[in-house]
């Protein structure tokens, strides 16, 4: 196979392709050349080679649901279709008891994770969210709580006058188990100023994740792509994540998030084609050699593209979701009520020729289907 691939690769790419097949780390300029010059089938072959060396035929998923406590946000990122200012008729602000009612809907259902994220509300503080974490923990001691993007954490911890480490310790005492990857967007400072000038900058996002990892709190990392960024800026974003992962090993998964254009102030940019999504998944699988998992978040990409991405190096389809997230349906994703049963997820994974593995938040296998 290796010989076949190399014999069909032009001289410009041969050394880079050989490096990937020999499991050698690519430098950013090599990744850029690969991204620019390799055709889609070569990207698929290389990413699959890397994926199989890491996780064989396994493809992971979990049983999860989301809680989005509020869409009121002090920031107004240009790409966001979810944000509403306080007082807007389309804004929502769930009370503590409404949040707990969502958790109770899953009584008797074997979910293993709740993912909590939302707008940065001006007047809800670290103890308010902490009380919610401990109430959830009391109701469902068996599920893992993955909560608050680094942007939300930065606001609540800074407002409390605490260091990131002390704030995270406090939240852990309340019940926090892990941190989702949101808010990373794109690290490049000038582009970040154009698309989300007000919120936490790249250094802040990274400092919070590093502080979490140092406390043994694992997290995910995302990248918002397919808007105004260049391939160099994407690769640089991944380089920065790869360096942090070298230091801490605390990231569970990398999640490329495709920019969706409806109902936001970047609509004029349009959306990239599915071939670009696949190229990007493959590149991240190849370049992020120290990330165990690349996640295709199907409510954002659509089910078909998520399924197709399994041939481009992804090994995780997130979870059942159960119609509990609005972020992507508000931004124009096809699935207005995202929900997949375990049976559907298992069938999707099998249809791509892989072995479905139900996992917990930190990728311990719970059941091989
Ligand atoms: O940070 C917002 C993105 C993120 C749009 O950790 C948009 O397991 C595309 O981080 N088009 C929040 N993307 C969601 C998130 C996430 C999702 C699933 C799993 C995990 C995990 C994390 O959503 C934001 C932003 O990058 N986003 N608006 C949009 N119009």
CSV table of C-alpha atoms and ligand atoms in Angstrom, one decimal:
chain,number,residue,atom,x,y,z
A,1,UNK,CA,0.0,0.0,0.0
A,2,UNK,CA,2.8,2.4,1.0
A,3,UNK,CA,4.7,1.7,-2.2
A,4,UNK,CA,1.5,2.1,-4.3
A,5,UNK,CA,0.8,5.5,-2.7
A,6,UNK,CA,4.4,6.7,-3.1
A,7,UNK,CA,4.7,5.5,-6.7
A,8,UNK,CA,1.6,7.5,-7.5
A,9,UNK,CA,2.8,10.7,-5.8
A,10,UNK,CA,4.7,13.4,-7.7
A,11,UNK,CA,8.2,14.5,-6.6
A,12,UNK,CA,6.9,17.7,-4.8
A,13,UNK,CA,4.9,15.7,-2.3
A,14,UNK,CA,6.8,12.5,-2.1
A,15,UNK,CA,8.9,13.4,1.0
A,16,UNK,CA,5.9,14.7,2.8
A,17,UNK,CA,3.8,11.7,2.0
A,18,UNK,CA,6.6,9.4,3.1
A,19,UNK,CA,6.8,11.3,6.4
A,20,UNK,CA,3.1,10.8,7.0
A,21,UNK,CA,3.3,7.1,6.2
A,22,UNK,CA,6.3,6.8,8.5
A,23,UNK,CA,4.4,8.5,11.3
A,24,UNK,CA,6.7,11.5,11.4
A,25,UNK,CA,5.5,14.9,12.5
A,26,UNK,CA,4.8,17.4,9.8
A,27,UNK,CA,6.2,21.0,10.0
A,28,UNK,CA,3.7,23.7,9.3
A,29,UNK,CA,5.2,24.4,5.9
A,30,UNK,CA,4.9,20.7,4.9
A,31,UNK,CA,1.3,20.7,6.1
A,32,UNK,CA,0.6,23.8,3.9
A,33,UNK,CA,2.2,22.1,0.8
A,34,UNK,CA,0.1,19.0,1.5
A,35,UNK,CA,-3.1,21.0,1.9
A,36,UNK,CA,-2.4,23.0,-1.3
A,37,UNK,CA,-1.1,20.2,-3.6
A,38,UNK,CA,-2.6,16.8,-2.5
A,39,UNK,CA,-5.8,15.8,-4.2
A,40,UNK,CA,-8.7,14.7,-2.1
A,41,UNK,CA,-8.2,11.0,-2.5
A,42,UNK,CA,-4.6,11.3,-1.3
A,43,UNK,CA,-5.7,13.3,1.7
A,44,UNK,CA,-8.3,10.5,2.5
A,45,UNK,CA,-5.6,7.8,2.2
A,46,UNK,CA,-3.1,9.6,4.4
A,47,UNK,CA,-5.6,10.6,7.1
A,48,UNK,CA,-7.0,7.1,7.2
A,49,UNK,CA,-3.5,5.7,7.6
A,50,UNK,CA,-2.9,8.0,10.5
A,51,UNK,CA,-6.4,7.3,12.0
A,52,UNK,CA,-6.0,3.5,11.8
A,53,UNK,CA,-2.6,3.7,13.4
A,54,UNK,CA,-4.2,5.5,16.4
A,55,UNK,CA,-7.6,3.9,16.8
A,56,UNK,CA,-7.8,1.0,14.4
A,57,UNK,CA,-11.3,0.4,13.2
A,58,UNK,CA,-12.9,2.0,16.2
A,59,UNK,CA,-15.3,5.0,15.8
A,60,UNK,CA,-16.5,6.6,19.1
A,61,UNK,CA,-19.7,8.2,20.2
A,62,UNK,CA,-21.5,8.9,23.5
A,63,UNK,CA,-25.0,9.3,24.9
A,64,UNK,CA,-25.2,13.0,25.7
A,65,UNK,CA,-27.5,16.0,25.9
A,66,UNK,CA,-26.9,19.7,26.0
A,67,UNK,CA,-28.1,22.5,28.2
A,68,UNK,CA,-27.9,26.1,26.8
A,69,UNK,CA,-28.8,28.2,29.9
A,70,UNK,CA,-29.0,31.5,28.1
A,71,UNK,CA,-28.4,33.1,24.7
A,72,UNK,CA,-28.0,36.5,26.3
A,73,UNK,CA,-24.4,37.4,25.7
A,74,UNK,CA,-22.4,40.5,26.5
A,75,UNK,CA,-20.4,39.8,23.4
A,76,UNK,CA,-21.7,40.0,19.8
A,77,UNK,CA,-19.3,37.9,17.6
A,78,UNK,CA,-19.9,38.5,13.9
A,79,UNK,CA,-20.3,34.8,13.1
A,80,UNK,CA,-22.8,34.0,15.9
A,81,UNK,CA,-26.5,33.4,15.2
A,82,UNK,CA,-27.3,32.5,18.8
A,83,UNK,CA,-26.5,35.7,20.6
A,84,UNK,CA,-29.3,38.1,21.7
A,85,UNK,CA,-29.0,41.2,23.9
A,86,UNK,CA,-30.9,41.4,27.2
A,87,UNK,CA,-34.5,42.2,26.7
A,88,UNK,CA,-34.7,40.9,23.1
A,89,UNK,CA,-37.9,39.0,22.5
A,90,UNK,CA,-36.0,36.0,21.1
A,91,UNK,CA,-33.6,35.8,24.1
A,92,UNK,CA,-33.9,33.1,26.8
A,93,UNK,CA,-32.7,32.8,30.3
A,94,UNK,CA,-33.4,29.4,31.9
A,95,UNK,CA,-34.0,29.5,35.7
A,96,UNK,CA,-32.2,27.0,37.9
A,97,UNK,CA,-35.4,24.9,38.1
A,98,UNK,CA,-35.9,24.9,34.3
A,99,UNK,CA,-32.3,23.7,33.9
A,100,UNK,CA,-32.9,20.9,36.4
A,101,UNK,CA,-36.2,20.0,34.6
A,102,UNK,CA,-34.1,19.4,31.5
A,103,UNK,CA,-31.9,17.0,33.5
A,104,UNK,CA,-34.9,15.3,34.9
A,105,UNK,CA,-36.2,14.6,31.3
A,106,UNK,CA,-33.3,12.1,31.2
A,107,UNK,CA,-34.3,10.2,34.3
A,108,UNK,CA,-34.0,6.5,33.6
A,109,UNK,CA,-32.2,7.2,30.3
A,110,UNK,CA,-28.6,5.9,30.2
A,111,UNK,CA,-26.9,9.2,29.1
A,112,UNK,CA,-23.3,9.6,30.3
A,113,UNK,CA,-22.6,13.3,29.7
A,114,UNK,CA,-24.3,16.7,29.8
A,115,UNK,CA,-22.7,19.5,27.8
A,116,UNK,CA,-23.5,22.9,29.2
A,117,UNK,CA,-22.6,26.1,27.3
A,118,UNK,CA,-24.3,29.4,26.3
A,119,UNK,CA,-24.0,33.1,26.2
A,120,UNK,CA,-21.9,35.1,28.6
A,121,UNK,CA,-24.6,36.5,30.8
A,122,UNK,CA,-23.8,39.8,32.4
A,123,UNK,CA,-25.1,39.0,35.9
A,124,UNK,CA,-24.8,35.3,36.4
A,125,UNK,CA,-21.7,34.6,38.5
A,126,UNK,CA,-19.5,31.7,39.3
A,127,UNK,CA,-21.5,30.7,42.3
A,128,UNK,CA,-24.8,30.7,40.4
A,129,UNK,CA,-23.3,28.3,37.8
A,130,UNK,CA,-21.6,26.4,40.6
A,131,UNK,CA,-24.9,25.8,42.4
A,132,UNK,CA,-26.4,24.5,39.1
A,133,UNK,CA,-23.4,22.1,38.7
A,134,UNK,CA,-23.9,20.7,42.2
A,135,UNK,CA,-27.6,20.4,41.8
A,136,UNK,CA,-27.1,18.4,38.6
A,137,UNK,CA,-24.4,16.3,40.3
A,138,UNK,CA,-26.9,15.5,43.1
A,139,UNK,CA,-29.7,14.5,40.6
A,140,UNK,CA,-27.4,12.5,38.3
A,141,UNK,CA,-24.2,11.4,40.1
A,142,UNK,CA,-23.6,9.0,37.3
A,143,UNK,CA,-23.1,11.5,34.5
A,144,UNK,CA,-20.1,13.5,33.6
A,145,UNK,CA,-20.5,17.3,33.5
A,146,UNK,CA,-18.7,19.0,30.6
A,147,UNK,CA,-19.3,22.7,31.0
A,148,UNK,CA,-18.5,26.2,30.0
A,149,UNK,CA,-16.3,27.4,27.1
A,150,UNK,CA,-13.1,29.1,28.1
A,151,UNK,CA,-14.8,32.4,27.1
A,152,UNK,CA,-17.6,31.8,29.7
A,153,UNK,CA,-15.0,30.6,32.2
A,154,UNK,CA,-12.8,33.7,31.7
A,155,UNK,CA,-15.7,36.0,32.4
A,156,UNK,CA,-17.1,34.2,35.5
A,157,UNK,CA,-13.6,33.6,37.1
A,158,UNK,CA,-12.3,37.1,36.4
A,159,UNK,CA,-15.5,38.7,37.7
A,160,UNK,CA,-15.0,36.7,40.9
A,161,UNK,CA,-11.4,38.1,41.2
A,162,UNK,CA,-9.9,34.7,41.2
A,163,UNK,CA,-7.0,33.1,39.3
A,164,UNK,CA,-8.0,30.7,36.5
A,165,UNK,CA,-6.6,27.8,38.6
A,166,UNK,CA,-8.5,28.8,41.8
A,167,UNK,CA,-11.7,29.4,39.8
A,168,UNK,CA,-11.5,26.0,38.1
A,169,UNK,CA,-10.8,24.3,41.4
A,170,UNK,CA,-13.9,25.9,42.8
A,171,UNK,CA,-16.0,24.8,39.8
A,172,UNK,CA,-14.5,21.3,40.1
A,173,UNK,CA,-15.6,21.2,43.8
A,174,UNK,CA,-19.1,22.2,42.6
A,175,UNK,CA,-19.1,19.3,40.1
A,176,UNK,CA,-17.4,20.3,36.9
A,177,UNK,CA,-15.7,17.3,35.2
A,178,UNK,CA,-14.3,18.6,31.9
A,179,UNK,CA,-14.4,21.6,29.6
A,180,UNK,CA,-15.8,21.8,26.0
A,181,UNK,CA,-13.7,23.2,23.2
A,182,UNK,CA,-15.8,26.3,22.3
A,183,UNK,CA,-14.5,29.9,22.0
A,184,UNK,CA,-11.2,29.0,20.3
A,185,UNK,CA,-12.5,30.3,16.9
A,186,UNK,CA,-9.3,31.2,15.1
A,187,UNK,CA,-6.2,32.2,17.2
A,188,UNK,CA,-4.7,34.7,14.6
A,189,UNK,CA,-5.0,38.0,16.4
A,190,UNK,CA,-5.9,40.2,13.5
A,191,UNK,CA,-8.6,37.9,12.2
A,192,UNK,CA,-9.9,37.3,15.7
A,193,UNK,CA,-10.2,41.1,16.1
A,194,UNK,CA,-12.3,41.2,12.9
A,195,UNK,CA,-14.7,38.4,13.8
A,196,UNK,CA,-14.9,38.5,17.6
A,197,UNK,CA,-13.1,41.5,18.8
A,198,UNK,CA,-14.7,41.8,22.2
A,199,UNK,CA,-14.2,38.4,23.8
A,200,UNK,CA,-11.3,36.5,25.4
A,201,UNK,CA,-8.2,36.5,23.2
A,202,UNK,CA,-6.2,33.5,22.1
A,203,UNK,CA,-3.8,33.7,25.0
A,204,UNK,CA,-6.6,33.7,27.5
A,205,UNK,CA,-8.3,30.7,25.8
A,206,UNK,CA,-5.0,28.8,25.9
A,207,UNK,CA,-4.2,29.9,29.5
A,208,UNK,CA,-7.5,28.6,30.8
A,209,UNK,CA,-7.1,25.2,29.0
A,210,UNK,CA,-3.6,24.9,30.3
A,211,UNK,CA,-4.7,25.7,33.9
A,212,UNK,CA,-7.4,23.1,33.5
A,213,UNK,CA,-5.0,20.4,32.2
A,214,UNK,CA,-2.6,21.2,35.1
A,215,UNK,CA,-5.4,20.4,37.5
A,216,UNK,CA,-6.2,17.1,35.7
A,217,UNK,CA,-9.4,18.6,34.1
A,218,UNK,CA,-9.5,17.4,30.5
A,219,UNK,CA,-10.9,19.5,27.6
A,220,UNK,CA,-11.5,19.7,23.9
A,221,UNK,CA,-10.3,22.2,21.3
A,222,UNK,CA,-12.2,23.6,18.4
A,223,UNK,CA,-11.4,25.7,15.3
A,224,UNK,CA,-14.0,27.8,13.5
A,225,UNK,CA,-13.1,27.5,9.8
A,226,UNK,CA,-14.5,28.2,6.4
A,227,UNK,CA,-15.0,32.0,6.8
A,228,UNK,CA,-12.2,34.6,6.2
A,229,UNK,CA,-9.2,32.6,7.4
A,230,UNK,CA,-6.3,31.5,5.2
A,231,UNK,CA,-4.9,28.0,5.1
A,232,UNK,CA,-1.8,29.4,6.9
A,233,UNK,CA,-4.0,30.7,9.7
A,234,UNK,CA,-5.7,27.3,10.1
A,235,UNK,CA,-2.4,25.5,10.3
A,236,UNK,CA,-1.0,28.1,12.7
A,237,UNK,CA,-4.1,27.5,14.9
A,238,UNK,CA,-3.4,23.8,14.9
A,239,UNK,CA,0.3,24.4,15.6
A,240,UNK,CA,-0.5,26.3,18.7
A,241,UNK,CA,-2.8,23.6,19.9
A,242,UNK,CA,-0.3,20.9,19.1
A,243,UNK,CA,2.3,22.8,21.2
A,244,UNK,CA,0.0,23.0,24.2
A,245,UNK,CA,-0.9,19.4,23.8
A,246,UNK,CA,2.8,18.5,23.9
A,247,UNK,CA,3.1,20.3,27.2
A,248,UNK,CA,0.0,19.0,28.9
A,249,UNK,CA,-1.6,16.1,27.0
A,250,UNK,CA,-4.9,17.3,28.4
A,251,UNK,CA,-7.0,17.6,25.2
A,252,UNK,CA,-9.3,14.7,24.4
A,253,UNK,CA,-10.4,15.8,20.9
A,254,UNK,CA,-10.0,18.4,18.2
A,255,UNK,CA,-13.3,19.5,16.7
A,256,UNK,CA,-13.2,21.5,13.4
A,257,UNK,CA,-16.4,23.6,13.3
A,258,UNK,CA,-17.6,24.7,9.8
A,259,UNK,CA,-18.8,28.2,9.6
A,260,UNK,CA,-22.6,28.3,9.0
A,261,UNK,CA,-23.9,31.5,7.4
A,262,UNK,CA,-27.6,32.0,8.4
A,263,UNK,CA,-28.7,34.8,10.7
A,264,UNK,CA,-25.3,36.3,11.4
A,265,UNK,CA,-23.2,39.2,10.4
A,266,UNK,CA,-20.8,37.2,8.2
A,267,UNK,CA,-23.5,35.7,5.9
A,268,UNK,CA,-22.0,37.4,2.9
A,269,UNK,CA,-19.0,35.1,3.1
A,270,UNK,CA,-21.0,32.0,2.2
A,271,UNK,CA,-20.1,28.5,3.2
A,272,UNK,CA,-17.2,26.3,1.9
A,273,UNK,CA,-18.1,23.1,-0.1
A,274,UNK,CA,-18.1,19.7,1.5
A,275,UNK,CA,-14.8,18.9,-0.3
A,276,UNK,CA,-13.2,21.6,1.8
A,277,UNK,CA,-14.6,20.1,5.0
A,278,UNK,CA,-13.1,16.8,4.1
A,279,UNK,CA,-9.7,18.3,3.2
A,280,UNK,CA,-9.7,20.1,6.5
A,281,UNK,CA,-10.6,17.0,8.6
A,282,UNK,CA,-7.9,15.1,6.9
A,283,UNK,CA,-5.3,17.8,7.4
A,284,UNK,CA,-6.1,18.1,11.1
A,285,UNK,CA,-5.8,14.3,11.5
A,286,UNK,CA,-2.5,14.3,9.8
A,287,UNK,CA,-1.0,17.4,11.5
A,288,UNK,CA,-2.3,16.9,15.0
A,289,UNK,CA,-0.2,13.9,15.7
A,290,UNK,CA,-0.6,14.2,19.5
A,291,UNK,CA,-4.4,14.4,19.5
A,292,UNK,CA,-6.0,11.0,20.0
A,293,UNK,CA,-9.4,12.0,18.5
A,294,UNK,CA,-10.8,14.2,15.7
A,295,UNK,CA,-14.5,14.8,16.2
A,296,UNK,CA,-17.0,15.3,13.4
A,297,UNK,CA,-19.8,17.3,15.2
A,298,UNK,CA,-22.7,16.2,13.1
A,299,UNK,CA,-25.3,18.8,14.2
A,300,UNK,CA,-22.9,21.4,12.6
A,301,UNK,CA,-21.8,19.6,9.5
A,302,UNK,CA,-25.0,17.5,8.8
A,303,UNK,CA,-25.2,13.8,9.2
A,304,UNK,CA,-24.0,12.9,5.7
A,305,UNK,CA,-20.9,15.0,5.9
A,306,UNK,CA,-20.1,13.7,9.3
A,307,UNK,CA,-20.4,10.1,8.0
A,308,UNK,CA,-18.2,10.9,5.0
A,309,UNK,CA,-15.6,12.4,7.3
A,310,UNK,CA,-14.9,8.9,8.7
A,311,UNK,CA,-13.0,8.3,5.4
A,312,UNK,CA,-11.0,11.5,6.1
A,313,UNK,CA,-9.5,10.7,9.5
A,314,UNK,CA,-12.3,11.5,12.0
A,315,UNK,CA,-12.9,8.8,14.7
A,316,UNK,CA,-15.6,10.4,16.8
A,317,UNK,CA,-19.2,11.4,16.0
A,318,UNK,CA,-20.0,13.2,19.3
A,319,UNK,CA,-23.3,11.8,20.5
A,320,UNK,CA,-27.0,11.4,20.6
A,321,UNK,CA,-27.7,15.1,21.5
A,322,UNK,CA,-31.4,14.5,21.7
A,323,UNK,CA,-32.6,17.8,20.3
A,324,UNK,CA,-31.0,19.9,23.0
A,325,UNK,CA,-28.9,22.3,21.1
A,326,UNK,CA,-29.8,25.4,19.1
A,327,UNK,CA,-26.4,26.9,18.2
A,328,UNK,CA,-26.3,25.3,14.8
A,329,UNK,CA,-29.9,25.2,13.9
A,330,UNK,CA,-30.0,28.9,14.4
A,331,UNK,CA,-27.0,29.3,12.1
A,332,UNK,CA,-28.6,27.3,9.2
A,333,UNK,CA,-27.6,23.7,9.8
A,334,UNK,CA,-30.0,21.2,8.0
A,335,UNK,CA,-30.9,19.5,11.2
A,336,UNK,CA,-33.4,21.7,13.0
A,337,UNK,CA,-34.0,19.2,15.8
A,338,UNK,CA,-30.7,17.4,16.1
A,339,UNK,CA,-31.2,14.0,17.6
A,340,UNK,CA,-29.8,10.5,16.8
A,341,UNK,CA,-30.7,7.3,18.6
A,342,UNK,CA,-27.9,4.9,19.6
A,343,UNK,CA,-29.2,2.5,17.0
A,344,UNK,CA,-28.9,5.1,14.3
A,345,UNK,CA,-25.3,6.1,15.3
A,346,UNK,CA,-24.3,2.5,15.4
A,347,UNK,CA,-25.7,1.9,12.0
A,348,UNK,CA,-24.0,5.0,10.6
A,349,UNK,CA,-20.6,3.9,11.9
A,350,UNK,CA,-21.1,0.3,10.6
A,351,UNK,CA,-22.2,1.6,7.2
A,352,UNK,CA,-18.7,3.3,6.8
A,353,UNK,CA,-17.0,0.0,7.7
A,354,UNK,CA,-16.0,0.9,11.3
A,355,UNK,CA,-16.6,-0.6,14.7
A,356,UNK,CA,-18.9,1.5,16.9
A,357,UNK,CA,-17.6,2.2,20.4
A,358,UNK,CA,-19.7,3.8,23.0
A,359,UNK,CA,-17.4,6.0,25.1
A,360,UNK,CA,-17.5,8.2,28.2
A,361,UNK,CA,-16.4,11.9,28.1
A,362,UNK,CA,-12.7,10.9,28.4
A,363,UNK,CA,-12.9,8.2,25.8
A,364,UNK,CA,-12.9,5.2,28.1
A,365,UNK,CA,-14.8,2.5,26.1
A,366,UNK,CA,-18.2,1.7,27.8
A,367,UNK,CA,-19.5,-0.8,25.2
A,368,UNK,CA,-18.4,-2.2,21.9
A,369,UNK,CA,-21.5,-2.5,19.7
B,1,LIG,O1,-17.2,28.6,19.9
B,1,LIG,C1,-20.9,29.6,16.7
B,1,LIG,C2,-19.2,27.9,17.1
B,1,LIG,C3,-18.8,27.0,19.1
B,1,LIG,C4,-21.3,29.4,14.6
B,1,LIG,O2,-16.2,20.3,23.1
B,1,LIG,C5,-20.3,28.5,15.0
B,1,LIG,O3,-17.3,18.5,22.6
B,1,LIG,C6,-20.2,27.7,12.9
B,1,LIG,O4,-17.6,24.6,20.9
B,1,LIG,N1,-21.1,28.6,12.4
B,1,LIG,C7,-19.6,26.4,20.3
B,1,LIG,N2,-19.8,27.6,14.2
B,1,LIG,C8,-19.8,24.9,20.2
B,1,LIG,C9,-18.6,24.1,20.6
B,1,LIG,C10,-18.7,22.6,20.6
B,1,LIG,C11,-19.7,22.0,19.9
B,1,LIG,C12,-19.7,20.6,20.0
B,1,LIG,C13,-18.9,19.9,20.8
B,1,LIG,C14,-18.0,20.5,21.6
B,1,LIG,C15,-17.1,19.8,22.5
B,1,LIG,C16,-17.9,21.9,21.5
B,1,LIG,O5,-19.7,27.1,18.1
B,1,LIG,C17,-18.3,28.4,19.2
B,1,LIG,C18,-18.2,28.8,17.7
B,1,LIG,O6,-16.9,28.4,17.3
B,1,LIG,N3,-20.2,28.6,16.3
B,1,LIG,N4,-21.6,30.2,15.7
B,1,LIG,C19,-21.6,29.5,13.2
B,1,LIG,N5,-22.4,30.4,12.7
